[in-house]
């Protein structure tokens, strides 16, 4: 019987939250179509994460425990997923739309002759049709796309679904895997991670994002303080990335990262569509802006109209006290 196979992305010895969200949706779709939900985990941690995948509904978890798959090299990952697909022959492969997944999905689809529905906000499967909705034109419009292809890959935008537990057996099946490293042609020498105790932006539950209104080092420090108090990751608009006040890795939006935290602070950000394309899925949005007509207030849950250099010290002090 065909199944829905979910590719679980791993970070810091855990399955990424966005993968668990994709798995939760895949579980519902699998139930509706009377097929099992299965998972695939790659990397040296693979076996240790089987129980976490089972907690979210995987009846069977295919693992390839090979440290080569930790190294962010596309060729071994494509080869490993291809091996699992050949063994499992699922109806669909569902994954979170992470940077690494975006890197491999097209090549994997060519190799396995699959149709791809990338970066979707929702998906369904009914009869012989898999359909989805994808944000297009800086998320101003949703495009409906469908396919009848017998094998479909779907990558799901983070925050599109809630991650919900539904414990299942989670029987581990170790898949044999061989890869000739001589064929790689490149060597990974070092993974340079961001210095300090920073929270990963795309997985963060709270994000504090700064825009041009934050202006300078003093503003950046106020933003950092709010992030420290709330345990947030720091994001930024393109305007302050271009001035060099924040790193390019912090950019949120159409040409930056897509985030979907529970709580998003937009500080001194106007709310251009290219920015909101990357954060409008956030559950609660608190906007601080001195212009009452700033478009960010159209998507905000709470709006604080005023100068962020006045508001942030007050907010930081109040939150520090409340959370003490
Ligand atoms: C193809 C393309 C792709 C793009 N991709 C992205 C993207 O991925 N991400 C992105 O962010 N942008 C992107 N942009 C740029 C985008 O169009 C906007 O220019 C950018 O988001 C504006 O950033 P901002 O809101 O920080 O700055 P501004 O538009 O200059 O807004 C600053 C805001 O701060 C407020 N403000 C000023 N001083 C204070 C103060 N003291 N206290 C409180 N509020 C204050 C102002 O009222 C204003 O609303 C893209 C543009 C293009 C053309």
Coordinates of C-alpha atoms and ligand atoms in Angstrom, one line a residue:
X1 CA 0.0 0.0 0.0
X2 CA 1.3 3.4 -0.8
X3 CA 1.9 5.9 2.0
X4 CA 2.8 9.5 2.7
X5 CA 6.5 9.7 3.6
X6 CA 7.7 12.7 5.6
X7 CA 11.3 13.8 5.4
X8 CA 12.3 15.1 8.9
X9 CA 14.9 17.8 8.9
X10 CA 17.2 17.7 11.9
X11 CA 18.9 20.5 13.7
X12 CA 20.7 20.5 17.1
X13 CA 19.8 16.8 17.7
X14 CA 16.0 17.5 17.3
X15 CA 13.6 17.2 14.4
X16 CA 12.9 20.7 13.2
X17 CA 9.5 22.2 14.3
X18 CA 8.7 23.0 10.7
X19 CA 9.0 19.3 9.9
X20 CA 6.7 18.3 12.7
X21 CA 4.2 20.8 11.4
X22 CA 4.4 19.2 7.9
X23 CA 4.1 15.8 9.5
X24 CA 1.0 16.8 11.4
X25 CA -0.7 17.9 8.2
X26 CA 0.5 14.9 6.3
X27 CA -1.0 12.7 9.0
X28 CA -4.5 14.2 8.5
X29 CA -4.2 13.8 4.7
X30 CA -3.0 10.2 5.1
X31 CA -6.0 9.4 7.4
X32 CA -8.4 10.9 4.9
X33 CA -7.0 8.7 2.2
X34 CA -6.6 5.6 4.3
X35 CA -2.9 5.2 3.9
X36 CA -0.1 5.1 6.6
X37 CA 2.1 8.0 7.5
X38 CA 5.8 7.2 7.5
X39 CA 9.0 9.2 8.1
X40 CA 12.6 9.3 6.9
X41 CA 15.4 10.6 9.0
X42 CA 19.0 11.0 7.7
X43 CA 22.2 11.7 9.7
X44 CA 24.2 10.4 12.5
X45 CA 21.4 11.1 15.0
X46 CA 18.8 9.3 12.9
X47 CA 18.1 6.4 15.2
X48 CA 17.9 8.6 18.3
X49 CA 15.1 10.6 16.7
X50 CA 12.8 7.7 15.8
X51 CA 10.7 8.1 18.9
X52 CA 10.2 11.8 18.3
X53 CA 8.9 11.0 14.8
X54 CA 6.6 8.3 16.2
X55 CA 5.3 10.8 18.7
X56 CA 3.9 12.8 15.8
X57 CA 2.3 9.8 14.1
X58 CA 4.9 8.0 12.0
X59 CA 4.0 4.3 12.0
X60 CA 7.4 3.4 10.4
X61 CA 10.6 5.4 10.4
X62 CA 13.2 4.8 7.8
X63 CA 16.7 5.8 9.0
X64 CA 20.1 6.2 7.3
X65 CA 22.6 6.7 10.1
X66 CA 25.6 8.1 8.3
X67 CA 27.6 11.1 9.4
X68 CA 28.2 12.1 5.8
X69 CA 24.5 13.1 5.8
X70 CA 25.2 15.7 8.5
X71 CA 27.5 17.6 6.3
X72 CA 25.1 19.7 4.2
X73 CA 26.3 18.1 1.0
X74 CA 23.4 17.8 -1.5
X75 CA 24.7 14.7 -3.5
X76 CA 24.6 12.3 -0.6
X77 CA 21.3 13.6 0.7
X78 CA 19.7 13.2 -2.7
X79 CA 21.2 9.8 -3.1
X80 CA 20.0 8.7 0.4
X81 CA 16.4 10.0 -0.2
X82 CA 16.3 8.3 -3.6
X83 CA 17.3 5.0 -2.0
X84 CA 14.5 5.4 0.6
X85 CA 11.9 6.4 -2.1
X86 CA 12.8 3.3 -4.1
X87 CA 12.3 1.1 -1.1
X88 CA 9.1 2.8 0.2
X89 CA 7.4 3.8 -3.1
X90 CA 5.1 6.4 -1.4
X91 CA 2.3 8.4 -3.0
X92 CA 3.8 11.6 -1.7
X93 CA 7.0 12.9 -0.1
X94 CA 6.2 15.8 2.3
X95 CA 8.9 18.0 3.8
X96 CA 9.3 21.4 5.5
X97 CA 10.3 24.1 3.1
X98 CA 13.8 24.6 4.7
X99 CA 16.8 26.0 2.8
X100 CA 18.3 22.5 2.7
X101 CA 15.1 21.0 1.3
X102 CA 14.9 23.8 -1.3
X103 CA 18.4 22.9 -2.4
X104 CA 17.7 19.2 -3.1
X105 CA 14.0 18.8 -4.0
X106 CA 14.3 19.7 -7.7
X107 CA 17.2 17.4 -8.3
X108 CA 15.6 14.6 -6.3
X109 CA 12.4 15.0 -8.4
X110 CA 14.3 14.7 -11.7
X111 CA 16.0 11.6 -10.4
X112 CA 12.8 9.9 -9.1
X113 CA 10.5 11.3 -11.9
X114 CA 8.2 13.1 -9.4
X115 CA 6.1 16.3 -9.7
X116 CA 7.0 19.0 -7.2
X117 CA 4.6 21.4 -5.4
X118 CA 7.2 23.6 -3.6
X119 CA 6.8 26.1 -0.7
X120 CA 3.0 25.5 -0.2
X121 CA 0.8 27.1 2.4
X122 CA -1.7 24.2 2.3
X123 CA -2.1 20.9 0.5
X124 CA -4.8 18.3 -0.1
X125 CA -5.0 14.8 -1.7
X126 CA -8.2 13.5 -3.1
X127 CA -8.7 10.7 -5.6
X128 CA -5.8 10.9 -8.0
X129 CA -5.2 14.6 -7.4
X130 CA -2.8 16.3 -5.1
X131 CA -3.5 20.1 -4.9
X132 CA -2.0 23.0 -3.1
X133 CA -2.2 26.7 -2.5
X134 CA 1.1 28.7 -2.8
X135 CA 1.7 32.4 -2.0
X136 CA 2.9 34.3 -5.1
X137 CA 3.6 37.9 -6.0
X138 CA 5.2 38.7 -2.6
X139 CA 2.4 36.7 -0.9
X140 CA -0.3 39.1 -2.2
X141 CA -2.0 36.3 -4.1
X142 CA -2.5 32.6 -3.6
X143 CA -2.0 30.3 -6.6
X144 CA -3.9 27.0 -6.8
X145 CA -1.9 24.2 -8.4
X146 CA -2.7 20.5 -8.7
X147 CA -1.2 17.4 -10.2
X148 CA -2.3 13.9 -11.1
X149 CA 1.3 12.6 -11.2
X150 CA 1.7 9.2 -9.3
X151 CA 4.6 10.6 -7.2
X152 CA 4.4 14.1 -5.7
X153 CA 6.8 16.0 -3.6
X154 CA 5.4 18.8 -1.4
X155 CA 7.4 21.2 0.6
X156 CA 5.4 23.1 3.3
X157 CA 6.1 26.7 4.5
X158 CA 6.9 26.9 8.2
X159 CA 3.9 28.0 10.3
X160 CA 1.3 26.8 7.8
X161 CA 0.1 24.1 10.2
X162 CA 0.2 23.4 13.9
X163 CA 2.5 20.6 15.1
X164 CA 0.3 18.2 17.1
X165 CA 1.2 14.9 18.7
X166 CA -0.5 11.6 17.9
X167 CA 1.7 8.7 19.1
X168 CA 2.2 5.8 16.8
X169 CA 4.4 2.6 16.7
X170 CA 7.3 4.2 15.0
X171 CA 9.0 1.0 14.0
X172 CA 12.6 1.7 12.8
X173 CA 13.7 0.4 9.4
X174 CA 17.4 1.0 8.7
X175 CA 17.9 1.5 5.0
X176 CA 21.3 0.3 3.5
X177 CA 23.2 3.2 2.0
X178 CA 26.5 3.4 0.2
X179 CA 28.0 6.5 -1.3
X180 CA 31.3 6.9 -3.1
X181 CA 32.8 10.0 -1.5
X182 CA 35.4 10.1 -4.2
X183 CA 32.6 11.2 -6.6
X184 CA 31.9 14.3 -4.5
X185 CA 34.5 16.6 -5.9
X186 CA 34.1 18.9 -2.8
X187 CA 35.1 18.6 0.8
X188 CA 33.4 20.1 3.7
X189 CA 36.1 21.5 5.9
X190 CA 34.2 23.5 8.5
X191 CA 30.7 24.5 9.5
X192 CA 30.9 28.1 10.7
X193 CA 27.9 28.8 12.9
X194 CA 26.9 32.2 14.2
X195 CA 28.9 33.2 17.3
X196 CA 27.1 33.5 20.6
X197 CA 24.0 32.1 22.1
X198 CA 21.6 33.1 19.3
X199 CA 18.2 31.6 18.6
X200 CA 17.6 30.1 15.1
X201 CA 15.4 32.6 13.3
X202 CA 13.3 30.2 11.2
X203 CA 12.4 28.0 14.1
X204 CA 12.0 30.7 16.8
X205 CA 8.8 31.0 18.9
X206 CA 9.5 34.7 19.4
X207 CA 11.1 37.1 16.9
X208 CA 12.1 40.7 17.5
X209 CA 12.6 42.4 14.1
X210 CA 14.2 45.8 13.5
X211 CA 13.6 48.2 10.6
X212 CA 15.0 51.5 9.6
X213 CA 13.3 53.2 12.5
X214 CA 15.9 51.4 14.8
X215 CA 18.5 53.7 13.2
X216 CA 21.8 53.0 15.0
X217 CA 23.7 51.1 17.7
X218 CA 21.6 52.5 20.5
X219 CA 18.5 51.2 18.8
X220 CA 20.1 47.9 18.1
X221 CA 20.9 47.5 21.8
X222 CA 17.3 48.2 22.7
X223 CA 16.2 45.5 20.2
X224 CA 18.8 43.1 21.6
X225 CA 17.5 43.8 25.1
X226 CA 13.9 43.0 24.2
X227 CA 15.2 39.8 22.4
X228 CA 17.2 38.7 25.5
X229 CA 14.2 39.3 27.8
X230 CA 11.8 37.3 25.7
X231 CA 14.2 34.6 24.5
X232 CA 13.7 35.8 20.9
X233 CA 15.6 35.5 17.7
X234 CA 16.5 38.8 16.0
X235 CA 15.3 39.6 12.5
X236 CA 15.6 42.6 10.3
X237 CA 14.1 44.4 7.3
X238 CA 16.2 44.6 4.2
X239 CA 16.7 48.4 4.8
X240 CA 18.8 47.8 7.9
X241 CA 20.6 44.8 6.4
X242 CA 21.7 47.1 3.5
X243 CA 23.0 49.7 5.9
X244 CA 25.0 47.0 7.7
X245 CA 23.3 47.5 11.1
X246 CA 22.1 43.8 11.0
X247 CA 23.6 40.8 9.2
X248 CA 22.1 39.5 5.9
X249 CA 21.2 36.2 7.7
X250 CA 18.6 38.2 9.8
X251 CA 16.7 39.5 6.8
X252 CA 13.0 38.5 6.8
X253 CA 10.8 38.7 3.7
X254 CA 10.5 37.9 0.1
X255 CA 14.2 37.7 -0.5
X256 CA 15.0 36.8 3.1
X257 CA 13.7 34.2 5.6
X258 CA 10.1 33.2 6.1
X259 CA 9.2 33.1 9.8
X260 CA 6.1 32.1 11.7
X261 CA 6.6 32.6 15.4
X262 CA 4.0 32.8 18.1
X263 CA 5.0 36.4 18.7
X264 CA 6.6 38.9 16.3
X265 CA 7.7 42.3 17.3
X266 CA 8.1 44.7 14.3
X267 CA 10.2 47.6 15.5
X268 CA 10.4 50.6 13.2
X269 CA 9.4 48.6 10.2
X270 CA 7.0 50.2 7.6
X271 CA 5.4 46.9 6.5
X272 CA 6.2 46.8 2.8
X273 CA 4.7 43.8 1.1
X274 CA 8.2 42.4 0.5
X275 CA 8.7 42.3 4.3
X276 CA 5.3 41.1 5.3
X277 CA 5.6 38.2 2.8
X278 CA 8.1 36.7 5.3
X279 CA 6.2 37.3 8.6
X280 CA 2.5 37.6 8.0
X281 CA 1.9 34.0 9.2
X282 CA 3.1 35.0 12.7
X283 CA 0.4 34.3 15.3
X284 CA 0.6 37.6 17.2
X285 CA 2.2 40.6 15.7
X286 CA 3.2 43.6 17.8
X287 CA 4.1 46.7 15.7
X288 CA 5.9 49.7 17.1
X289 CA 6.0 52.6 14.7
X290 CA 5.8 56.4 15.0
X291 CA 3.6 56.7 11.9
X292 CA 0.0 55.7 12.7
X293 CA -0.6 55.1 8.9
X294 CA 2.3 52.7 8.5
X295 CA 1.1 49.6 6.6
X296 CA 2.5 47.3 9.3
X297 CA -0.5 48.2 11.4
X298 CA -2.7 46.5 8.8
X299 CA -1.2 43.1 9.7
X300 CA -0.5 43.8 13.4
X301 CA -2.5 42.3 16.2
X302 CA -1.4 45.1 18.6
X303 CA -0.1 48.5 17.5
X304 CA 2.0 50.9 19.6
X305 CA 2.2 54.3 17.9
X306 CA 5.2 56.2 19.0
X307 CA 9.0 56.5 18.9
X308 CA 10.7 53.2 19.5
X309 CA 13.4 55.0 21.5
X310 CA 10.8 56.0 24.0
X311 CA 8.6 52.8 23.9
X312 CA 11.3 50.1 24.0
X313 CA 12.9 51.2 27.3
X314 CA 9.4 51.2 28.9
X315 CA 8.4 47.9 27.3
X316 CA 11.7 46.2 28.2
X317 CA 11.4 47.4 31.9
X318 CA 7.8 46.2 32.1
X319 CA 8.5 42.8 30.5
X320 CA 11.6 42.3 32.7
X321 CA 9.5 42.8 35.8
X322 CA 6.6 40.7 34.5
X323 CA 8.8 37.8 33.5
X324 CA 11.1 37.9 36.6
Ligands
LIG1 C1 12.5 42.7 -5.2 C2 12.5 43.2 -3.8 C3 12.7 42.4 -2.7 C4 12.7 42.8 -1.4 N1 12.8 41.9 -0.4 C5 12.7 42.4 0.9 C6 12.8 41.5 2.0 O1 13.0 40.3 1.8 N2 12.7 42.0 3.2 C7 12.4 43.3 3.5 O2 12.3 43.7 4.7 N3 12.4 44.2 2.4 C8 12.5 43.7 1.2 N4 12.5 44.7 0.2 C9 12.5 46.1 0.5 C10 11.1 46.6 0.9 O3 10.4 47.0 -0.3 C11 11.2 47.8 1.8 O4 12.0 48.8 1.2 C12 11.9 47.5 3.2 O5 11.2 46.4 3.8 C13 11.7 48.7 4.1 O6 12.3 48.5 5.3 P1 11.9 49.3 6.6 O7 10.4 49.1 6.8 O8 12.8 49.0 7.7 O9 12.2 50.8 6.2 P2 11.3 52.0 5.8 O10 10.3 51.7 4.7 O11 12.1 53.2 5.6 O12 10.4 52.2 7.1 C14 10.9 52.6 8.3 C15 9.7 52.7 9.3 O13 10.2 53.1 10.6 C16 9.3 54.1 11.1 N5 10.1 54.8 12.1 C17 11.1 55.7 11.8 N6 11.7 56.2 12.9 C18 11.0 55.5 13.9 C19 11.1 55.6 15.4 N7 12.1 56.4 16.0 N8 10.3 54.9 16.1 C20 9.3 54.1 15.5 N9 9.2 54.0 14.2 C21 10.0 54.7 13.4 C22 8.8 54.9 10.0 O14 7.5 55.5 10.3 C23 8.7 53.8 8.9 O15 7.4 53.2 8.9 C24 12.5 44.2 -1.1 C25 12.3 45.1 -2.2 C26 12.3 44.6 -3.5 C27 12.1 45.6 -4.6

